[in-house]
């Protein structure tokens, strides 16, 4: 049986769970207080499909019949007992259901709970997560566990994050309706933010060549409610010898063009920081609307003249350089790093060490494999244990022409919003709105 630590994520098939067959989740607790477990079916934007897709004691079956609360016991108990039991059939859920979130709630602080266990069963028990009183703070709700799709594969995340405002605030957070007069809901307040200029308008004024990219980026940003986010953006470019073809064909310049709309949207300076690396890293400076065009061929004499030492891979060294750069800069807002590599990764231990330490910082790493192979640890970082939070994601492309710009932005932003929420709840991110 697999033990899921807090923050751990894994594909269900890695846990010997067949996502085409029904799954049972059993919540066992020992508690002197009344408590409830609810399941929220969410879309790709993290919003409740509709109010009928909140499955709880008063609404035990989803409209589709594929999410069922088959047992519920909210009363206190002096001994361990089954609190709730859900049966889900992931393969029969509608395509617009992107994830299931299982939430714990009570009318009093959750740190009074003595113990809680979640077991995932399929004929036999396949996985278990365990929590003690010390794992719960003064909040009256906690987002415990998530089943979610990624690249067509169902995965599990042991989130275990407290939520201020109780169950009503979580309902509102997921876009559900709460009855007026509910005092708990009244505690959940939203701080208004100053509306930014339209990304499309900024590009039309300053970089008309990128207007179409801006339109497509805006769709993904709005879908994930990131259009008002303040963050910094970094680009890290593999410049080892095997990447020469990508530079000559203009693919790397195209990467610059495609990420710039995100930087313009997120960053007050409307620019991104750029590094290149081979054996040695080199900071290439900022890329903005005034210098993005031809940046790869012009910056520091052009890509062939960058001071990178022998053109061999050394990912760990540039990761350290990026981390130290932002530590000196103050870490006052979240940072999104797009890291391009064509593979040949060999320092798995060094990369693991850097990424484990970097998980404590407000930095999210989006790795993209471009036209290569041998990505090593980069493909496995998403499921790497030992970090306070999952701080990275990976996808690969044979060629930029193989994917539409819309799909590229969807991939680039797939896990960033989830990390952002969890990092805020852990206090790793304190700025950025």
CSV table of C-alpha atoms in Angstrom, one decimal:
chain,number,residue,atom,x,y,z
A,1,UNK,CA,0.0,0.0,0.0
A,2,UNK,CA,1.2,3.5,-0.8
A,3,UNK,CA,1.4,6.3,1.8
A,4,UNK,CA,0.7,9.8,0.4
A,5,UNK,CA,2.5,12.6,2.2
A,6,UNK,CA,1.1,16.1,2.3
A,7,UNK,CA,1.8,17.8,-1.0
A,8,UNK,CA,2.5,14.6,-2.9
A,9,UNK,CA,1.0,14.0,-6.3
A,10,UNK,CA,1.0,10.9,-8.4
A,11,UNK,CA,-0.7,9.3,-11.4
A,12,UNK,CA,-3.3,6.8,-10.2
A,13,UNK,CA,-1.7,4.1,-12.3
A,14,UNK,CA,1.5,4.5,-10.3
A,15,UNK,CA,-0.6,3.5,-7.3
A,16,UNK,CA,-1.9,0.4,-9.1
A,17,UNK,CA,-5.3,2.1,-9.5
A,18,UNK,CA,-7.2,1.6,-12.8
A,19,UNK,CA,-9.0,4.9,-13.6
A,20,UNK,CA,-11.4,3.1,-15.9
A,21,UNK,CA,-12.9,1.2,-13.0
A,22,UNK,CA,-14.9,2.5,-9.9
A,23,UNK,CA,-12.8,3.8,-7.0
A,24,UNK,CA,-13.8,4.1,-3.3
A,25,UNK,CA,-12.5,6.7,-0.9
A,26,UNK,CA,-13.0,6.0,2.8
A,27,UNK,CA,-12.6,8.7,5.4
A,28,UNK,CA,-11.9,7.3,8.8
A,29,UNK,CA,-11.8,9.7,11.8
A,30,UNK,CA,-11.6,9.9,15.6
A,31,UNK,CA,-13.0,13.2,16.7
A,32,UNK,CA,-14.8,14.9,19.6
A,33,UNK,CA,-16.5,17.3,17.2
A,34,UNK,CA,-19.1,17.0,14.4
A,35,UNK,CA,-17.6,17.3,10.9
A,36,UNK,CA,-18.5,16.7,7.3
A,37,UNK,CA,-16.8,15.6,4.1
A,38,UNK,CA,-18.0,17.0,0.8
A,39,UNK,CA,-16.9,16.4,-2.8
A,40,UNK,CA,-16.8,19.3,-5.4
A,41,UNK,CA,-16.7,18.5,-9.1
A,42,UNK,CA,-14.8,21.3,-10.8
A,43,UNK,CA,-14.1,22.5,-14.3
A,44,UNK,CA,-10.7,23.3,-15.8
A,45,UNK,CA,-10.9,26.8,-14.3
A,46,UNK,CA,-11.3,25.3,-10.8
A,47,UNK,CA,-15.0,26.3,-10.6
A,48,UNK,CA,-18.0,24.1,-9.5
A,49,UNK,CA,-19.7,22.7,-12.6
A,50,UNK,CA,-23.0,23.8,-10.9
A,51,UNK,CA,-24.5,23.6,-7.4
A,52,UNK,CA,-25.8,20.1,-8.1
A,53,UNK,CA,-22.2,18.9,-8.3
A,54,UNK,CA,-21.4,19.5,-4.7
A,55,UNK,CA,-21.9,16.0,-3.3
A,56,UNK,CA,-22.5,16.0,0.5
A,57,UNK,CA,-24.9,14.6,3.2
A,58,UNK,CA,-27.9,16.6,1.9
A,59,UNK,CA,-27.1,15.8,-1.8
A,60,UNK,CA,-25.5,12.4,-1.8
A,61,UNK,CA,-25.4,11.8,-5.6
A,62,UNK,CA,-24.2,13.9,-8.5
A,63,UNK,CA,-26.6,14.5,-11.4
A,64,UNK,CA,-24.6,12.1,-13.6
A,65,UNK,CA,-24.7,9.4,-10.9
A,66,UNK,CA,-20.9,8.8,-11.1
A,67,UNK,CA,-20.1,10.5,-7.7
A,68,UNK,CA,-21.9,9.1,-4.7
A,69,UNK,CA,-21.7,9.6,-1.0
A,70,UNK,CA,-22.6,6.1,0.1
A,71,UNK,CA,-22.0,6.5,3.9
A,72,UNK,CA,-22.0,9.6,6.1
A,73,UNK,CA,-21.5,9.9,9.9
A,74,UNK,CA,-21.0,13.4,11.2
A,75,UNK,CA,-21.4,12.8,14.9
A,76,UNK,CA,-18.5,12.8,17.3
A,77,UNK,CA,-16.9,9.5,18.3
A,78,UNK,CA,-14.5,8.3,21.0
A,79,UNK,CA,-13.2,5.6,18.7
A,80,UNK,CA,-12.1,5.4,15.1
A,81,UNK,CA,-14.9,5.1,12.7
A,82,UNK,CA,-15.9,5.6,9.0
A,83,UNK,CA,-16.8,9.3,8.6
A,84,UNK,CA,-17.7,9.2,5.0
A,85,UNK,CA,-17.4,6.9,2.0
A,86,UNK,CA,-17.5,8.0,-1.6
A,87,UNK,CA,-17.7,5.9,-4.8
A,88,UNK,CA,-16.5,7.6,-8.0
A,89,UNK,CA,-16.3,6.4,-11.6
A,90,UNK,CA,-13.8,8.7,-13.2
A,91,UNK,CA,-14.0,7.2,-16.7
A,92,UNK,CA,-17.7,8.0,-16.9
A,93,UNK,CA,-17.5,11.6,-15.8
A,94,UNK,CA,-18.3,14.3,-18.4
A,95,UNK,CA,-15.3,15.8,-20.2
A,96,UNK,CA,-15.9,19.2,-18.6
A,97,UNK,CA,-15.3,17.7,-15.1
A,98,UNK,CA,-11.6,18.3,-14.7
A,99,UNK,CA,-11.1,17.5,-11.0
A,100,UNK,CA,-12.8,16.3,-7.8
A,101,UNK,CA,-12.0,18.1,-4.5
A,102,UNK,CA,-12.7,16.4,-1.2
A,103,UNK,CA,-13.2,18.9,1.6
A,104,UNK,CA,-13.4,18.6,5.4
A,105,UNK,CA,-15.5,21.1,7.3
A,106,UNK,CA,-16.8,21.7,10.8
A,107,UNK,CA,-18.4,24.5,12.9
A,108,UNK,CA,-15.4,24.6,15.2
A,109,UNK,CA,-11.6,24.7,14.6
A,110,UNK,CA,-10.3,21.5,12.9
A,111,UNK,CA,-7.3,21.2,15.2
A,112,UNK,CA,-9.6,19.5,17.7
A,113,UNK,CA,-9.7,16.5,15.5
A,114,UNK,CA,-7.7,13.7,16.9
A,115,UNK,CA,-7.0,11.8,13.7
A,116,UNK,CA,-8.2,11.4,10.2
A,117,UNK,CA,-7.3,8.9,7.5
A,118,UNK,CA,-8.2,8.7,3.8
A,119,UNK,CA,-8.0,5.4,2.1
A,120,UNK,CA,-8.3,4.9,-1.6
A,121,UNK,CA,-9.7,1.4,-2.4
A,122,UNK,CA,-10.2,-0.6,-5.6
A,123,UNK,CA,-10.8,-4.2,-4.5
A,124,UNK,CA,-8.1,-3.7,-1.9
A,125,UNK,CA,-6.6,-0.6,-0.3
A,126,UNK,CA,-4.2,1.1,-2.7
A,127,UNK,CA,-3.2,4.3,-0.9
A,128,UNK,CA,-3.6,6.1,2.4
A,129,UNK,CA,-3.1,9.6,3.7
A,130,UNK,CA,-3.0,10.3,7.5
A,131,UNK,CA,-3.5,13.5,9.5
A,132,UNK,CA,-3.2,14.3,13.2
A,133,UNK,CA,-4.5,17.3,15.2
A,134,UNK,CA,-1.2,19.1,14.6
A,135,UNK,CA,-1.9,19.0,10.8
A,136,UNK,CA,-5.0,21.2,11.2
A,137,UNK,CA,-4.9,24.8,12.2
A,138,UNK,CA,-7.7,27.1,13.5
A,139,UNK,CA,-9.5,27.0,10.2
A,140,UNK,CA,-12.9,25.4,10.0
A,141,UNK,CA,-12.4,23.8,6.6
A,142,UNK,CA,-9.6,22.0,4.8
A,143,UNK,CA,-9.2,21.1,1.1
A,144,UNK,CA,-8.0,17.5,1.7
A,145,UNK,CA,-7.5,15.5,-1.5
A,146,UNK,CA,-7.9,16.1,-5.2
A,147,UNK,CA,-8.4,13.7,-8.1
A,148,UNK,CA,-7.6,15.6,-11.3
A,149,UNK,CA,-6.9,15.1,-15.0
A,150,UNK,CA,-3.5,16.0,-16.5
A,151,UNK,CA,-2.8,15.3,-20.2
A,152,UNK,CA,-5.7,12.8,-20.2
A,153,UNK,CA,-4.4,10.9,-17.2
A,154,UNK,CA,-6.1,10.9,-13.8
A,155,UNK,CA,-3.9,11.8,-10.8
A,156,UNK,CA,-4.2,12.3,-7.1
A,157,UNK,CA,-2.9,15.2,-5.0
A,158,UNK,CA,-2.8,15.1,-1.2
A,159,UNK,CA,-3.4,18.9,-0.8
A,160,UNK,CA,-4.4,19.1,2.9
A,161,UNK,CA,-4.6,22.9,3.0
A,162,UNK,CA,-6.7,24.8,5.6
A,163,UNK,CA,-9.2,27.4,4.3
A,164,UNK,CA,-10.3,30.5,6.2
A,165,UNK,CA,-14.1,31.1,6.4
A,166,UNK,CA,-15.3,27.5,6.7
A,167,UNK,CA,-17.4,25.5,4.2
A,168,UNK,CA,-19.4,28.5,2.9
A,169,UNK,CA,-16.2,30.3,1.9
A,170,UNK,CA,-15.0,27.2,0.0
A,171,UNK,CA,-18.3,27.0,-1.8
A,172,UNK,CA,-17.9,30.6,-2.8
A,173,UNK,CA,-14.2,30.0,-3.7
A,174,UNK,CA,-15.4,27.3,-6.1
A,175,UNK,CA,-18.0,29.6,-7.6
A,176,UNK,CA,-21.1,28.1,-5.9
A,177,UNK,CA,-24.0,29.9,-4.4
A,178,UNK,CA,-24.4,30.5,-0.7
A,179,UNK,CA,-27.7,31.5,0.9
A,180,UNK,CA,-27.9,35.2,2.0
A,181,UNK,CA,-27.5,35.7,5.7
A,182,UNK,CA,-25.0,32.9,6.1
A,183,UNK,CA,-22.6,34.4,8.7
A,184,UNK,CA,-19.8,32.1,7.6
A,185,UNK,CA,-20.0,33.3,4.0
A,186,UNK,CA,-19.9,36.9,5.2
A,187,UNK,CA,-16.4,36.2,6.5
A,188,UNK,CA,-15.1,35.5,3.1
A,189,UNK,CA,-14.2,38.9,1.6
A,190,UNK,CA,-12.5,39.8,-1.6
A,191,UNK,CA,-10.1,42.7,-1.7
A,192,UNK,CA,-10.7,44.8,-4.9
A,193,UNK,CA,-7.8,45.1,-7.2
A,194,UNK,CA,-6.9,47.8,-9.7
A,195,UNK,CA,-7.9,46.7,-13.2
A,196,UNK,CA,-4.9,46.4,-15.6
A,197,UNK,CA,-5.0,47.6,-19.1
A,198,UNK,CA,-6.1,45.0,-21.6
A,199,UNK,CA,-3.2,42.9,-22.8
A,200,UNK,CA,-4.4,43.2,-26.4
A,201,UNK,CA,-4.5,47.0,-26.1
A,202,UNK,CA,-0.9,47.1,-24.7
A,203,UNK,CA,0.3,45.0,-27.6
A,204,UNK,CA,-1.6,47.0,-30.2
A,205,UNK,CA,0.1,50.1,-28.9
A,206,UNK,CA,3.6,48.8,-28.4
A,207,UNK,CA,4.1,45.5,-30.3
A,208,UNK,CA,1.4,45.1,-33.0
A,209,UNK,CA,3.1,42.0,-34.3
A,210,UNK,CA,2.1,40.2,-31.1
A,211,UNK,CA,-1.6,41.1,-31.0
A,212,UNK,CA,-2.8,37.7,-32.2
A,213,UNK,CA,-0.6,36.0,-29.5
A,214,UNK,CA,-2.0,38.4,-26.9
A,215,UNK,CA,-5.5,37.4,-27.8
A,216,UNK,CA,-4.8,33.7,-27.4
A,217,UNK,CA,-2.8,34.3,-24.2
A,218,UNK,CA,-5.7,36.3,-22.8
A,219,UNK,CA,-8.1,33.4,-23.2
A,220,UNK,CA,-6.0,31.2,-21.1
A,221,UNK,CA,-5.3,33.9,-18.5
A,222,UNK,CA,-9.0,34.7,-18.1
A,223,UNK,CA,-9.9,31.0,-17.9
A,224,UNK,CA,-7.6,30.7,-14.9
A,225,UNK,CA,-8.5,34.1,-13.5
A,226,UNK,CA,-4.8,35.2,-13.8
A,227,UNK,CA,-5.4,38.4,-15.8
A,228,UNK,CA,-5.0,40.6,-12.7
A,229,UNK,CA,-2.0,38.7,-11.3
A,230,UNK,CA,1.2,40.6,-10.5
A,231,UNK,CA,4.2,38.3,-11.0
A,232,UNK,CA,7.7,38.1,-12.5
A,233,UNK,CA,8.5,36.0,-15.5
A,234,UNK,CA,11.8,34.3,-16.4
A,235,UNK,CA,12.9,32.5,-19.4
A,236,UNK,CA,15.8,29.9,-19.3
A,237,UNK,CA,17.1,28.7,-22.6
A,238,UNK,CA,19.2,25.6,-23.3
A,239,UNK,CA,22.1,26.7,-25.6
A,240,UNK,CA,24.0,23.4,-25.6
A,241,UNK,CA,25.3,22.2,-29.0
A,242,UNK,CA,22.4,20.0,-29.7
A,243,UNK,CA,20.1,23.1,-29.6
A,244,UNK,CA,21.8,24.7,-32.6
A,245,UNK,CA,19.1,23.5,-35.0
A,246,UNK,CA,16.4,25.1,-32.9
A,247,UNK,CA,18.3,28.4,-32.8
A,248,UNK,CA,19.0,28.4,-36.6
A,249,UNK,CA,15.4,27.6,-37.5
A,250,UNK,CA,14.1,30.5,-35.3
A,251,UNK,CA,12.3,28.3,-32.9
A,252,UNK,CA,14.0,29.8,-29.8
A,253,UNK,CA,13.1,33.3,-31.0
A,254,UNK,CA,9.5,32.1,-31.4
A,255,UNK,CA,9.6,30.9,-27.7
A,256,UNK,CA,10.6,34.5,-26.7
A,257,UNK,CA,7.7,35.9,-28.7
A,258,UNK,CA,5.1,33.4,-27.2
A,259,UNK,CA,6.1,33.9,-23.6
A,260,UNK,CA,6.4,37.7,-23.8
A,261,UNK,CA,2.5,38.3,-23.6
A,262,UNK,CA,2.6,36.5,-20.2
A,263,UNK,CA,5.4,38.8,-19.0
A,264,UNK,CA,3.5,41.9,-20.2
A,265,UNK,CA,0.4,40.7,-18.5
A,266,UNK,CA,2.0,39.8,-15.2
A,267,UNK,CA,4.9,42.2,-14.7
A,268,UNK,CA,4.6,45.9,-14.0
A,269,UNK,CA,7.7,46.5,-16.1
A,270,UNK,CA,6.2,44.5,-19.0
A,271,UNK,CA,9.4,42.5,-19.3
A,272,UNK,CA,10.9,39.2,-18.5
A,273,UNK,CA,14.4,38.1,-17.3
A,274,UNK,CA,16.3,35.8,-19.6
A,275,UNK,CA,19.1,33.3,-19.0
A,276,UNK,CA,20.9,30.9,-21.3
A,277,UNK,CA,23.0,28.0,-20.3
A,278,UNK,CA,25.4,25.3,-21.5
A,279,UNK,CA,28.1,24.4,-19.0
A,280,UNK,CA,27.9,27.9,-17.5
A,281,UNK,CA,24.8,30.1,-17.1
A,282,UNK,CA,24.7,33.7,-18.5
A,283,UNK,CA,22.1,36.3,-17.6
A,284,UNK,CA,21.1,37.9,-20.9
A,285,UNK,CA,19.1,40.8,-19.4
A,286,UNK,CA,15.5,41.8,-19.7
A,287,UNK,CA,13.3,41.2,-22.8
A,288,UNK,CA,10.6,43.8,-23.3
A,289,UNK,CA,8.4,45.2,-26.0
A,290,UNK,CA,11.2,47.4,-27.3
A,291,UNK,CA,13.9,44.7,-27.8
A,292,UNK,CA,12.1,41.3,-28.1
A,293,UNK,CA,12.2,41.3,-32.0
A,294,UNK,CA,15.5,39.6,-33.0
A,295,UNK,CA,16.6,39.3,-29.3
A,296,UNK,CA,18.2,35.9,-29.9
A,297,UNK,CA,20.4,37.1,-32.7
A,298,UNK,CA,21.2,40.5,-31.1
A,299,UNK,CA,21.6,40.1,-27.3
A,300,UNK,CA,25.3,40.0,-26.2
A,301,UNK,CA,26.4,39.6,-29.9
A,302,UNK,CA,23.9,36.9,-30.7
A,303,UNK,CA,23.4,33.3,-29.5
A,304,UNK,CA,26.6,32.0,-31.1
A,305,UNK,CA,28.7,34.4,-29.0
A,306,UNK,CA,27.1,33.9,-25.6
A,307,UNK,CA,29.7,33.2,-22.8
A,308,UNK,CA,28.5,29.8,-21.8
A,309,UNK,CA,31.7,27.7,-21.8
A,310,UNK,CA,31.7,24.4,-23.5
A,311,UNK,CA,28.3,23.8,-25.1
A,312,UNK,CA,27.3,20.9,-22.7
A,313,UNK,CA,24.3,20.6,-20.4
A,314,UNK,CA,24.5,21.9,-16.8
A,315,UNK,CA,20.9,22.5,-15.7
A,316,UNK,CA,21.6,22.6,-12.0
A,317,UNK,CA,24.0,25.5,-12.3
A,318,UNK,CA,21.5,27.8,-14.1
A,319,UNK,CA,18.7,26.8,-11.7
A,320,UNK,CA,20.9,27.9,-8.8
A,321,UNK,CA,21.7,31.2,-10.7
A,322,UNK,CA,18.0,31.9,-11.2
A,323,UNK,CA,17.1,31.1,-7.6
A,324,UNK,CA,19.9,33.3,-6.2
A,325,UNK,CA,19.0,36.2,-8.6
A,326,UNK,CA,15.4,36.4,-7.2
A,327,UNK,CA,16.5,35.8,-3.6
A,328,UNK,CA,18.6,39.0,-3.9
A,329,UNK,CA,15.7,40.7,-5.7
A,330,UNK,CA,13.4,40.3,-2.7
A,331,UNK,CA,10.9,37.6,-3.6
A,332,UNK,CA,8.0,40.0,-3.1
A,333,UNK,CA,5.8,38.5,-5.8
A,334,UNK,CA,5.4,35.0,-7.3
A,335,UNK,CA,7.8,34.1,-10.1
A,336,UNK,CA,7.0,32.0,-13.2
A,337,UNK,CA,10.0,30.4,-14.9
A,338,UNK,CA,9.7,28.9,-18.4
A,339,UNK,CA,12.7,26.5,-18.8
A,340,UNK,CA,13.5,25.2,-22.3
A,341,UNK,CA,15.6,22.1,-22.8
A,342,UNK,CA,16.2,19.6,-25.5
A,343,UNK,CA,17.3,16.9,-23.1
A,344,UNK,CA,20.7,15.3,-22.4
A,345,UNK,CA,20.1,15.9,-18.7
A,346,UNK,CA,22.6,14.0,-16.5
A,347,UNK,CA,22.9,15.7,-13.1
A,348,UNK,CA,19.7,14.3,-11.7
A,349,UNK,CA,21.0,14.5,-8.1
A,350,UNK,CA,22.1,18.2,-8.4
A,351,UNK,CA,18.8,19.2,-10.1
A,352,UNK,CA,16.8,17.3,-7.4
A,353,UNK,CA,18.7,19.1,-4.6
A,354,UNK,CA,18.2,22.6,-6.2
A,355,UNK,CA,14.5,22.0,-6.8
A,356,UNK,CA,13.8,20.7,-3.3
A,357,UNK,CA,15.3,23.8,-1.8
A,358,UNK,CA,13.6,26.1,-4.4
A,359,UNK,CA,10.2,24.6,-3.3
A,360,UNK,CA,10.4,26.8,-0.2
A,361,UNK,CA,10.5,29.9,-2.4
A,362,UNK,CA,7.7,31.6,-4.4
A,363,UNK,CA,9.1,30.3,-7.7
A,364,UNK,CA,7.2,28.0,-10.1
A,365,UNK,CA,9.2,26.1,-12.8
A,366,UNK,CA,7.5,25.1,-16.1
A,367,UNK,CA,9.9,22.8,-18.0
A,368,UNK,CA,9.4,22.3,-21.7
A,369,UNK,CA,11.2,19.6,-23.6
A,370,UNK,CA,11.8,20.9,-27.1
A,371,UNK,CA,12.7,18.6,-30.0
A,372,UNK,CA,15.0,16.3,-28.0
A,373,UNK,CA,15.2,13.3,-25.7
A,374,UNK,CA,16.8,12.1,-22.5
A,375,UNK,CA,15.0,14.6,-20.3
A,376,UNK,CA,15.9,12.6,-17.2
A,377,UNK,CA,14.7,14.0,-13.9
A,378,UNK,CA,12.9,16.8,-15.6
A,379,UNK,CA,10.1,14.4,-16.5
A,380,UNK,CA,9.9,13.1,-13.0
A,381,UNK,CA,10.0,16.3,-11.0
A,382,UNK,CA,6.3,16.6,-10.9
A,383,UNK,CA,6.0,13.5,-8.7
A,384,UNK,CA,9.2,14.0,-6.7
A,385,UNK,CA,8.7,13.6,-2.9
A,386,UNK,CA,10.5,15.5,-0.2
A,387,UNK,CA,9.3,19.0,-1.2
A,388,UNK,CA,7.1,21.3,0.8
A,389,UNK,CA,5.0,21.9,-2.4
A,390,UNK,CA,5.0,20.6,-6.0
A,391,UNK,CA,6.8,23.6,-7.6
A,392,UNK,CA,7.1,22.5,-11.2
A,393,UNK,CA,5.5,20.9,-14.3
A,394,UNK,CA,6.9,19.3,-17.5
A,395,UNK,CA,5.6,18.8,-21.1
A,396,UNK,CA,7.5,18.0,-24.3
A,397,UNK,CA,7.2,18.9,-28.0
A,398,UNK,CA,9.0,17.6,-31.0
A,399,UNK,CA,8.5,21.0,-32.7
A,400,UNK,CA,6.7,24.2,-31.9
A,401,UNK,CA,4.8,23.8,-35.2
A,402,UNK,CA,3.2,20.6,-33.7
A,403,UNK,CA,1.1,22.6,-31.3
A,404,UNK,CA,-1.3,25.5,-31.7
A,405,UNK,CA,-0.6,28.7,-29.8
A,406,UNK,CA,-3.8,28.2,-27.8
A,407,UNK,CA,-2.8,24.7,-26.8
A,408,UNK,CA,0.7,25.9,-25.9
A,409,UNK,CA,-0.7,28.5,-23.5
A,410,UNK,CA,-3.0,25.9,-22.0
A,411,UNK,CA,0.0,23.6,-21.3
A,412,UNK,CA,2.2,26.5,-20.0
A,413,UNK,CA,-0.5,27.5,-17.5
A,414,UNK,CA,-1.9,24.1,-16.6
A,415,UNK,CA,-0.5,23.7,-13.1
A,416,UNK,CA,0.7,27.3,-12.3
A,417,UNK,CA,-2.7,28.4,-10.8
A,418,UNK,CA,-2.9,25.3,-8.5
A,419,UNK,CA,0.6,26.0,-7.3
A,420,UNK,CA,-0.2,29.6,-6.7
A,421,UNK,CA,-3.2,28.8,-4.5
A,422,UNK,CA,-1.3,26.2,-2.5
A,423,UNK,CA,1.7,28.5,-2.1
A,424,UNK,CA,-0.4,31.3,-0.8
A,425,UNK,CA,-2.1,29.0,1.7
A,426,UNK,CA,1.4,27.8,2.9
A,427,UNK,CA,2.6,31.4,3.2
A,428,UNK,CA,5.3,30.8,0.5
A,429,UNK,CA,3.6,33.5,-1.7
A,430,UNK,CA,2.7,36.6,0.1
A,431,UNK,CA,2.4,39.1,-2.8
A,432,UNK,CA,1.0,39.2,-6.3
A,433,UNK,CA,-2.7,39.9,-5.5
